[in-house]
Amino acid sequence: GFVWDSTVVFVSQFLFFGFGWLFFMRQLFKNYEVHQVMVQLAFSVTFALSCTMFELIIFEIVGALEPSSRYFHWKLGLYMTLSTLIVFLPLYISYLLVGSSRFATNLNRRTVFTLSSAIWLVFIYLFWKIGDPFPILSPKHGILSIEQAISRVGVIGVTVMAVLSGFGAVNCPYTYMTYFMRHVTDSDIQSMERKLLQTIDMTLNKKKRLSLIERDELTSKSAPKSGGISRVWSMLSGSGRSGENKTVLQQDISALEELGHQLFLELVDLHSMRDRMLYSRTLQGMYFNVVGHFFSLYCISKICICTINILFNRVGKTDPVTRGIEITVKYFGIEFDVKFWSQYVSFLLVGIIIVTSIRGLLITLTKFFYAISSSKSSNIIVLVLAEIMGMYFVSSVLLMRMNMPVEYREIVTVVLGELEFSFYHRWFDVIFLVSALSSIGFLYLAHKQSPEKDVT
């Protein structure tokens, strides 16, 4: 009954919440002190609500729970997700931004909350204006309908998803394939290490000379108060350094420190490339090399398909699984229950998409967090990543609808409302194409310039 179905959903949400909590502690914040438990709660709740939508899609395909129970939890989860993404997270981010600013030290809590609310209202205005240029829903919907919120969240989420997918489709084969790896030898690394050590020695020598000049200046200032012998000794000891210009030394030190920084980064790059070469010779590395070739074919085919879809304004009507089975059955001329088997193959495909989407997004969020976070900004960045994660998963449901057989799309259509689903697929194709081509251009320039960095 409804009570048992609700228990299943709530227990699974608790498990999703626990996984999000552990991921937060073991991955994102393992090198930072957790300053606010509310940040951890916000991230874990957003992750749990996002995973619940994927769980309900699986339940829809396998027929688990009663239809009325699934509909109730669809609505409940969707309203909670939208409230979190549009109200709670932006307001909390605004509050932390204002609270961590310099001028907020002399403000009371009420003033901080007022300023935070003003920033949130600006966000709501910009969020609302996002939907104006796009044909994302039917004009009959009211201004406060759930479709208004989902449609705008979908635009942002689909854009993020397409950018990540386009870059990933290009970067994955570039990373895994041995063809794109630079050849690095031990002599290259040793030569770079010698250059770095020489630069460090030159920097230390310059700093010593600068320190001696500054010491001589202090000694010369106190010389009139001392005896004549002390003044003579000070003049003799500083005569060798009097010709050196302090400003020139400081400029030389600054230039050498910058050179040392660049040499260090190049040395790290050489070590990383050598590790990749050694890894590529292992069984796992050979496997990923083969995977990289498959991904390169996928990237080329996906770019071609997106180009065709954009040029001919084409959006698929049948899910890929059913269409693929129908073509296979027709080609071989065998009797086959397409409707029966498409259900289970769709279940498998959707399950793979869900797992890979969650895993890929979490890996991306972790890398992004480590790249830009600091002890002061880490809480705000986590909340921004939680906002992106929630919009990403809502958009995944929008796009995943096309991978489901027609009979299972109905509940998704009813719950999400009368949206222009075809628009989101066309928008994904456009952004994916732009992202993939931009990534190809960027990686081509980076790869073309990389031999110039090689140490000979």
Short mmCIF file of C-alpha atoms in Angstrom, two decimals:
data_model
loop_
_atom_site.label_atom_id
_atom_site.label_comp_id
_atom_site.label_asym_id
_atom_site.label_seq_id
_atom_site.Cartn_x
_atom_site.Cartn_y
_atom_site.Cartn_z
CA GLY A 1 0.00 0.00 0.00
CA PHE A 2 0.88 3.66 0.17
CA VAL A 3 2.58 3.34 3.58
CA TRP A 4 4.90 0.56 2.40
CA ASP A 5 5.70 2.39 -0.82
CA SER A 6 6.50 5.58 1.10
CA THR A 7 8.71 3.61 3.48
CA VAL A 8 10.70 2.22 0.54
CA VAL A 9 11.19 5.69 -0.95
CA PHE A 10 12.11 7.36 2.34
CA VAL A 11 14.56 4.60 3.31
CA SER A 12 16.25 4.88 -0.10
CA GLN A 13 16.40 8.67 0.33
CA PHE A 14 18.08 8.17 3.69
CA LEU A 15 20.67 5.90 2.03
CA PHE A 16 21.25 8.47 -0.73
CA PHE A 17 21.61 11.14 1.95
CA GLY A 18 24.20 9.01 3.77
CA PHE A 19 26.19 8.46 0.58
CA GLY A 20 26.16 12.21 -0.13
CA TRP A 21 27.30 12.88 3.45
CA LEU A 22 30.19 10.40 3.17
CA PHE A 23 31.20 11.77 -0.23
CA PHE A 24 31.24 15.26 1.26
CA MET A 25 33.45 14.19 4.18
CA ARG A 26 35.73 11.70 2.41
CA GLN A 27 36.23 13.50 -0.93
CA LEU A 28 35.28 17.18 -1.04
CA PHE A 29 36.26 18.23 2.49
CA LYS A 30 38.91 15.66 3.39
CA ASN A 31 41.57 18.41 3.33
CA TYR A 32 39.43 21.11 4.96
CA GLU A 33 37.83 21.68 8.30
CA VAL A 34 34.02 21.59 8.11
CA HIS A 35 33.01 25.05 9.31
CA GLN A 36 29.23 24.75 8.94
CA VAL A 37 27.14 21.60 9.25
CA MET A 38 24.34 23.32 7.32
CA VAL A 39 26.54 23.31 4.21
CA GLN A 40 27.01 19.57 4.53
CA LEU A 41 23.27 19.07 5.08
CA ALA A 42 22.41 21.20 2.03
CA PHE A 43 24.76 19.24 -0.23
CA SER A 44 23.57 15.84 1.04
CA VAL A 45 19.86 16.74 0.79
CA THR A 46 20.31 18.00 -2.78
CA PHE A 47 22.13 14.80 -3.71
CA ALA A 48 19.43 12.63 -2.10
CA LEU A 49 16.57 14.46 -3.85
CA SER A 50 18.39 14.24 -7.19
CA CYS A 51 19.00 10.50 -6.88
CA THR A 52 15.35 9.96 -5.88
CA MET A 53 14.22 11.20 -9.30
CA PHE A 54 16.45 8.62 -10.99
CA GLU A 55 15.14 5.96 -8.63
CA LEU A 56 11.55 6.79 -9.56
CA ILE A 57 12.43 6.43 -13.27
CA ILE A 58 13.73 2.91 -12.55
CA PHE A 59 10.57 2.14 -10.53
CA GLU A 60 8.51 3.40 -13.46
CA ILE A 61 10.18 1.01 -15.92
CA VAL A 62 10.12 -2.10 -13.69
CA GLY A 63 6.61 -1.34 -12.36
CA ALA A 64 7.65 -1.15 -8.71
CA LEU A 65 5.28 0.57 -6.23
CA GLU A 66 1.71 1.57 -7.00
CA PRO A 67 1.14 4.20 -9.72
CA SER A 68 -0.55 6.57 -7.24
CA SER A 69 2.41 6.26 -4.84
CA ARG A 70 4.91 6.91 -7.61
CA TYR A 71 2.96 9.98 -8.73
CA PHE A 72 2.81 11.34 -5.18
CA HIS A 73 6.54 10.93 -4.62
CA TRP A 74 7.30 12.36 -8.06
CA LYS A 75 5.40 15.51 -7.14
CA LEU A 76 6.78 15.69 -3.60
CA GLY A 77 10.38 15.18 -4.74
CA LEU A 78 10.04 17.66 -7.58
CA TYR A 79 8.59 20.41 -5.38
CA MET A 80 11.29 19.84 -2.74
CA THR A 81 14.04 19.86 -5.39
CA LEU A 82 12.79 23.07 -6.99
CA SER A 83 12.39 24.74 -3.58
CA THR A 84 15.98 23.79 -2.74
CA LEU A 85 17.40 24.99 -6.07
CA ILE A 86 15.42 28.23 -6.38
CA VAL A 87 14.93 29.35 -2.79
CA PHE A 88 17.11 27.69 -0.17
CA LEU A 89 20.50 27.27 -1.89
CA PRO A 90 20.62 30.72 -3.61
CA LEU A 91 19.50 32.42 -0.39
CA TYR A 92 22.08 30.54 1.68
CA ILE A 93 24.83 31.33 -0.86
CA SER A 94 23.85 35.03 -0.72
CA TYR A 95 23.95 34.93 3.09
CA LEU A 96 27.46 33.41 3.14
CA LEU A 97 28.69 35.87 0.50
CA VAL A 98 27.49 38.86 2.50
CA GLY A 99 28.60 37.37 5.83
CA SER A 100 32.14 36.66 4.60
CA SER A 101 32.68 40.10 3.05
CA ARG A 102 34.87 42.71 4.73
CA PHE A 103 32.18 45.31 5.32
CA ALA A 104 29.93 42.75 7.08
CA THR A 105 32.05 42.67 10.25
CA ASN A 106 30.24 45.71 11.68
CA LEU A 107 26.74 44.68 10.54
CA ASN A 108 24.18 42.94 12.67
CA ARG A 109 22.47 39.72 11.60
CA ARG A 110 19.25 41.41 10.49
CA THR A 111 21.14 43.72 8.10
CA VAL A 112 23.12 40.80 6.70
CA PHE A 113 19.89 38.87 6.07
CA THR A 114 18.31 41.92 4.41
CA LEU A 115 21.26 42.30 2.03
CA SER A 116 21.19 38.56 1.35
CA SER A 117 17.49 38.75 0.49
CA ALA A 118 18.19 41.62 -1.91
CA ILE A 119 20.86 39.54 -3.70
CA TRP A 120 18.44 36.60 -3.84
CA LEU A 121 15.79 38.81 -5.46
CA VAL A 122 18.32 39.78 -8.12
CA PHE A 123 18.97 36.08 -8.70
CA ILE A 124 15.23 35.41 -9.03
CA TYR A 125 14.91 38.22 -11.58
CA LEU A 126 17.81 36.90 -13.68
CA PHE A 127 16.51 33.33 -13.29
CA TRP A 128 13.10 34.44 -14.57
CA LYS A 129 14.56 36.38 -17.51
CA ILE A 130 16.46 33.30 -18.68
CA GLY A 131 13.24 31.79 -19.98
CA ASP A 132 12.19 34.79 -22.08
CA PRO A 133 14.27 34.09 -25.24
CA PHE A 134 13.42 30.36 -25.37
CA PRO A 135 10.24 28.52 -26.44
CA ILE A 136 10.37 26.26 -23.40
CA LEU A 137 6.70 25.84 -22.45
CA SER A 138 3.13 26.38 -23.49
CA PRO A 139 1.89 29.98 -23.08
CA LYS A 140 -1.23 28.81 -21.22
CA HIS A 141 0.69 28.10 -18.01
CA GLY A 142 0.34 30.57 -15.16
CA ILE A 143 3.15 32.70 -13.83
CA LEU A 144 3.49 30.60 -10.65
CA SER A 145 3.05 27.17 -12.23
CA ILE A 146 5.62 24.42 -11.66
CA GLU A 147 6.33 24.36 -15.40
CA GLN A 148 7.73 27.89 -15.19
CA ALA A 149 10.35 26.76 -12.68
CA ILE A 150 11.21 23.42 -14.32
CA SER A 151 11.58 24.98 -17.76
CA ARG A 152 14.16 27.51 -16.54
CA VAL A 153 16.03 25.00 -14.42
CA GLY A 154 16.10 22.78 -17.49
CA VAL A 155 17.71 25.46 -19.67
CA ILE A 156 20.54 25.98 -17.18
CA GLY A 157 20.99 22.28 -16.45
CA VAL A 158 20.93 21.18 -20.10
CA THR A 159 23.52 23.86 -20.90
CA VAL A 160 25.83 22.61 -18.12
CA MET A 161 25.28 19.00 -19.15
CA ALA A 162 26.00 19.72 -22.82
CA VAL A 163 29.18 21.68 -22.02
CA LEU A 164 30.49 18.87 -19.78
CA SER A 165 29.48 16.19 -22.29
CA GLY A 166 31.10 18.01 -25.22
CA PHE A 167 34.36 18.55 -23.35
CA GLY A 168 34.35 15.01 -21.93
CA ALA A 169 33.73 13.41 -25.34
CA VAL A 170 36.86 15.15 -26.66
CA ASN A 171 39.07 15.12 -23.57
CA CYS A 172 38.57 11.42 -22.78
CA PRO A 173 40.23 10.05 -25.95
CA TYR A 174 42.86 12.80 -25.74
CA THR A 175 43.71 11.69 -22.20
CA TYR A 176 43.60 7.93 -22.70
CA MET A 177 45.07 7.44 -26.19
CA THR A 178 48.84 6.96 -26.37
CA TYR A 179 48.89 8.76 -29.74
CA PHE A 180 48.53 12.13 -27.99
CA MET A 181 51.14 11.50 -25.29
CA ARG A 182 54.45 13.39 -25.36
CA HIS A 183 57.58 11.25 -25.28
CA VAL A 184 59.48 12.03 -22.07
CA THR A 185 62.76 10.39 -21.02
CA ASP A 186 64.65 10.39 -17.73
CA SER A 187 67.30 12.69 -19.24
CA ASP A 188 64.60 15.25 -20.03
CA ILE A 189 63.49 15.27 -16.40
CA GLN A 190 67.07 15.43 -15.09
CA SER A 191 67.86 18.36 -17.40
CA MET A 192 64.79 20.23 -16.19
CA GLU A 193 65.69 19.50 -12.56
CA ARG A 194 69.18 20.95 -13.12
CA LYS A 195 67.68 24.10 -14.63
CA LEU A 196 65.33 24.45 -11.67
CA LEU A 197 68.17 23.97 -9.12
CA GLN A 198 70.34 26.51 -10.94
CA THR A 199 67.49 29.02 -10.88
CA ILE A 200 66.96 28.42 -7.15
CA ASP A 201 70.70 28.91 -6.45
CA MET A 202 70.76 32.15 -8.45
CA THR A 203 67.68 33.38 -6.59
CA LEU A 204 69.25 32.61 -3.19
CA ASN A 205 72.50 34.37 -4.14
CA LYS A 206 70.60 37.46 -5.26
CA LYS A 207 68.60 37.47 -2.03
CA LYS A 208 71.79 37.17 0.06
CA ARG A 209 73.32 40.14 -1.74
CA LEU A 210 70.12 42.14 -1.26
CA SER A 211 70.14 41.28 2.45
CA LEU A 212 73.77 42.43 2.78
CA ILE A 213 72.97 45.73 1.03
CA GLU A 214 70.03 46.31 3.38
CA ARG A 215 72.24 45.48 6.36
CA ASP A 216 74.91 47.92 5.14
CA GLU A 217 72.27 50.63 4.80
CA LEU A 218 71.19 50.09 8.39
CA THR A 219 74.83 50.10 9.51
CA SER A 220 75.58 53.33 7.65
CA LYS A 221 72.61 55.07 9.28
CA SER A 222 73.92 54.22 12.73
CA ALA A 223 77.55 55.00 11.83
CA PRO A 224 77.61 58.68 13.01
CA LYS A 225 76.80 57.56 16.53
CA SER A 226 79.72 55.12 16.61
CA GLY A 227 83.45 55.71 16.74
CA GLY A 228 85.77 56.52 13.85
CA ILE A 229 87.16 52.99 13.59
CA SER A 230 83.60 51.60 13.21
CA ARG A 231 82.83 54.10 10.44
CA VAL A 232 86.03 53.17 8.59
CA TRP A 233 85.28 49.44 8.91
CA SER A 234 81.71 49.99 7.66
CA MET A 235 82.99 51.88 4.62
CA LEU A 236 85.56 49.17 3.82
CA SER A 237 83.11 46.24 4.21
CA GLY A 238 80.40 47.89 2.12
CA SER A 239 82.67 49.21 -0.62
CA GLY A 240 82.33 46.00 -2.66
CA ARG A 241 78.54 46.21 -2.65
CA SER A 242 78.09 49.93 -3.07
CA GLY A 243 78.03 49.59 -6.83
CA GLU A 244 75.04 47.25 -6.78
CA ASN A 245 71.60 48.71 -7.34
CA LYS A 246 69.01 47.52 -4.83
CA THR A 247 66.11 48.07 -7.24
CA VAL A 248 67.80 46.03 -9.97
CA LEU A 249 68.42 43.18 -7.54
CA GLN A 250 64.77 43.17 -6.49
CA GLN A 251 63.69 43.04 -10.14
CA ASP A 252 66.12 40.21 -10.84
CA ILE A 253 64.82 38.26 -7.84
CA SER A 254 61.22 38.71 -8.96
CA ALA A 255 62.07 37.53 -12.49
CA LEU A 256 64.01 34.51 -11.19
CA GLU A 257 61.16 33.51 -8.85
CA GLU A 258 58.72 33.65 -11.77
CA LEU A 259 61.11 31.58 -13.90
CA GLY A 260 61.48 29.07 -11.08
CA HIS A 261 57.70 28.81 -10.82
CA GLN A 262 57.38 28.11 -14.54
CA LEU A 263 60.21 25.55 -14.47
CA PHE A 264 58.59 23.81 -11.52
CA LEU A 265 55.25 23.56 -13.37
CA GLU A 266 57.03 22.18 -16.45
CA LEU A 267 58.85 19.65 -14.25
CA VAL A 268 55.54 18.53 -12.74
CA ASP A 269 54.13 18.26 -16.26
CA LEU A 270 57.07 16.10 -17.35
CA HIS A 271 56.69 13.80 -14.33
CA SER A 272 52.96 13.51 -15.02
CA MET A 273 53.54 12.69 -18.67
CA ARG A 274 56.17 10.06 -17.82
CA ASP A 275 53.76 8.47 -15.33
CA ARG A 276 51.11 8.37 -18.06
CA MET A 277 53.56 6.70 -20.44
CA LEU A 278 54.46 4.06 -17.84
CA TYR A 279 50.77 3.54 -17.04
CA SER A 280 49.93 3.12 -20.74
CA ARG A 281 52.20 0.07 -20.87
CA THR A 282 50.20 -1.76 -18.20
CA LEU A 283 47.17 -3.93 -19.01
CA GLN A 284 44.82 -1.31 -17.62
CA GLY A 285 46.55 1.40 -19.62
CA MET A 286 46.23 -0.67 -22.82
CA TYR A 287 42.54 -1.16 -22.04
CA PHE A 288 42.00 2.58 -21.65
CA ASN A 289 43.88 3.16 -24.90
CA VAL A 290 41.32 0.95 -26.67
CA VAL A 291 38.51 2.76 -24.84
CA GLY A 292 39.97 6.05 -26.03
CA HIS A 293 39.70 4.89 -29.65
CA PHE A 294 36.06 3.97 -29.13
CA PHE A 295 35.40 7.34 -27.52
CA SER A 296 37.01 9.11 -30.44
CA LEU A 297 34.61 7.29 -32.79
CA TYR A 298 31.73 8.18 -30.49
CA CYS A 299 32.80 11.83 -30.46
CA ILE A 300 32.95 11.97 -34.28
CA SER A 301 29.58 10.24 -34.66
CA LYS A 302 27.95 12.40 -32.00
CA ILE A 303 29.21 15.59 -33.66
CA CYS A 304 27.84 14.38 -37.01
CA ILE A 305 24.48 13.45 -35.49
CA CYS A 306 24.20 16.79 -33.68
CA THR A 307 25.05 18.64 -36.89
CA ILE A 308 22.37 16.72 -38.82
CA ASN A 309 19.81 17.29 -36.06
CA ILE A 310 20.52 21.04 -36.06
CA LEU A 311 20.51 21.44 -39.84
CA PHE A 312 17.32 19.43 -40.41
CA ASN A 313 15.61 20.38 -37.12
CA ARG A 314 15.31 16.69 -36.31
CA VAL A 315 14.23 15.23 -32.95
CA GLY A 316 13.74 11.50 -32.43
CA LYS A 317 10.23 10.26 -31.70
CA THR A 318 11.11 6.67 -30.76
CA ASP A 319 13.51 5.74 -27.99
CA PRO A 320 16.88 4.42 -29.23
CA VAL A 321 16.40 0.95 -27.72
CA THR A 322 13.05 0.24 -29.37
CA ARG A 323 14.25 1.71 -32.65
CA GLY A 324 17.45 -0.38 -32.57
CA ILE A 325 15.55 -3.61 -31.82
CA GLU A 326 13.02 -2.88 -34.58
CA ILE A 327 15.81 -2.34 -37.14
CA THR A 328 17.61 -5.53 -36.06
CA VAL A 329 14.44 -7.66 -36.16
CA LYS A 330 13.47 -6.30 -39.58
CA TYR A 331 16.98 -6.84 -40.96
CA PHE A 332 17.28 -10.47 -39.85
CA GLY A 333 13.60 -11.28 -40.40
CA ILE A 334 13.05 -13.00 -37.05
CA GLU A 335 10.02 -13.06 -34.78
CA PHE A 336 10.68 -11.03 -31.68
CA ASP A 337 8.56 -9.38 -28.97
CA VAL A 338 9.93 -5.87 -29.36
CA LYS A 339 7.70 -4.32 -26.70
CA PHE A 340 8.59 -6.97 -24.09
CA TRP A 341 12.35 -6.91 -24.55
CA SER A 342 12.61 -3.15 -25.06
CA GLN A 343 11.38 -2.73 -21.49
CA TYR A 344 14.29 -4.68 -20.02
CA VAL A 345 16.91 -3.31 -22.38
CA SER A 346 15.64 0.21 -21.64
CA PHE A 347 15.91 -0.56 -17.94
CA LEU A 348 19.53 -1.63 -18.43
CA LEU A 349 20.35 1.39 -20.61
CA VAL A 350 18.70 3.88 -18.25
CA GLY A 351 20.49 2.26 -15.31
CA ILE A 352 23.85 2.63 -17.04
CA ILE A 353 23.08 6.25 -17.94
CA ILE A 354 22.10 7.01 -14.32
CA VAL A 355 25.19 5.39 -12.78
CA THR A 356 27.62 6.95 -15.26
CA SER A 357 25.93 10.36 -14.96
CA ILE A 358 26.18 10.37 -11.16
CA ARG A 359 29.75 9.03 -11.16
CA GLY A 360 30.91 11.40 -13.89
CA LEU A 361 29.36 14.44 -12.26
CA LEU A 362 30.81 13.62 -8.83
CA ILE A 363 34.29 13.18 -10.33
CA THR A 364 33.95 16.47 -12.20
CA LEU A 365 32.70 18.29 -9.09
CA THR A 366 35.62 16.93 -7.05
CA LYS A 367 38.22 18.09 -9.59
CA PHE A 368 36.55 21.48 -9.93
CA PHE A 369 36.36 21.91 -6.15
CA TYR A 370 40.05 21.11 -5.63
CA ALA A 371 41.00 23.48 -8.45
CA ILE A 372 39.31 26.63 -7.13
CA SER A 373 38.54 26.12 -3.45
CA SER A 374 40.30 27.56 -0.43
CA SER A 375 39.69 27.44 3.31
CA LYS A 376 37.70 30.68 3.11
CA SER A 377 35.63 30.04 -0.01
CA SER A 378 35.09 26.26 0.30
CA ASN A 379 31.61 26.47 1.87
CA ILE A 380 30.28 28.82 -0.84
CA ILE A 381 31.82 26.73 -3.62
CA VAL A 382 30.21 23.54 -2.25
CA LEU A 383 26.79 25.22 -2.28
CA VAL A 384 27.32 26.45 -5.85
CA LEU A 385 28.31 22.91 -6.88
CA ALA A 386 25.19 21.57 -5.14
CA GLU A 387 23.09 24.05 -7.15
CA ILE A 388 24.74 22.91 -10.39
CA MET A 389 24.31 19.26 -9.39
CA GLY A 390 20.58 19.66 -8.74
CA MET A 391 19.96 21.44 -12.04
CA TYR A 392 22.09 18.85 -13.85
CA PHE A 393 20.00 15.95 -12.50
CA VAL A 394 16.66 17.65 -13.21
CA SER A 395 17.82 18.20 -16.78
CA SER A 396 18.95 14.57 -17.00
CA VAL A 397 15.36 13.52 -16.31
CA LEU A 398 14.18 15.86 -19.08
CA LEU A 399 16.58 14.36 -21.62
CA MET A 400 16.32 10.79 -20.35
CA ARG A 401 12.64 10.81 -21.22
CA MET A 402 13.62 10.22 -24.85
CA ASN A 403 15.49 7.01 -23.86
CA MET A 404 12.33 5.53 -22.33
CA PRO A 405 9.67 3.61 -24.29
CA VAL A 406 6.53 5.64 -25.05
CA GLU A 407 4.39 3.97 -22.37
CA TYR A 408 6.85 4.99 -19.64
CA ARG A 409 7.19 8.58 -20.78
CA GLU A 410 3.65 9.43 -19.77
CA ILE A 411 4.29 9.80 -16.04
CA VAL A 412 7.39 11.97 -16.71
CA THR A 413 5.35 14.16 -19.04
CA VAL A 414 2.49 14.44 -16.52
CA VAL A 415 4.80 15.26 -13.62
CA LEU A 416 7.05 17.74 -15.43
CA GLY A 417 4.16 19.41 -17.23
CA GLU A 418 3.59 20.41 -20.83
CA LEU A 419 7.12 21.46 -21.69
CA GLU A 420 8.63 21.76 -25.14
CA PHE A 421 10.76 18.64 -24.72
CA SER A 422 11.99 18.81 -28.32
CA PHE A 423 13.53 22.23 -27.60
CA TYR A 424 15.76 20.82 -24.86
CA HIS A 425 17.10 18.13 -27.19
CA ARG A 426 17.86 20.68 -29.91
CA TRP A 427 19.46 23.00 -27.34
CA PHE A 428 21.61 20.13 -26.04
CA ASP A 429 22.76 19.36 -29.59
CA VAL A 430 23.72 23.01 -30.22
CA ILE A 431 25.66 23.45 -26.97
CA PHE A 432 27.28 20.01 -27.27
CA LEU A 433 28.48 20.82 -30.77
CA VAL A 434 29.90 24.21 -29.71
CA SER A 435 31.56 22.68 -26.63
CA ALA A 436 33.07 19.74 -28.54
CA LEU A 437 34.44 21.88 -31.38
CA SER A 438 35.83 24.45 -28.92
CA SER A 439 37.49 21.65 -26.92
CA ILE A 440 39.02 20.20 -30.10
CA GLY A 441 40.45 23.62 -30.98
CA PHE A 442 41.79 24.22 -27.48
CA LEU A 443 43.39 20.77 -27.16
CA TYR A 444 44.84 21.04 -30.68
CA LEU A 445 46.58 24.31 -29.79
CA ALA A 446 47.79 22.89 -26.47
CA HIS A 447 49.11 19.74 -28.14
CA LYS A 448 50.73 21.72 -30.95
CA GLN A 449 52.60 23.94 -28.50
CA SER A 450 53.61 21.13 -26.14
CA PRO A 451 56.69 19.97 -28.10
CA GLU A 452 58.11 23.47 -27.71
CA LYS A 453 58.21 22.86 -23.98
CA ASP A 454 60.11 19.60 -24.31
CA VAL A 455 63.58 19.62 -22.88
CA THR A 456 66.26 18.56 -25.27
#
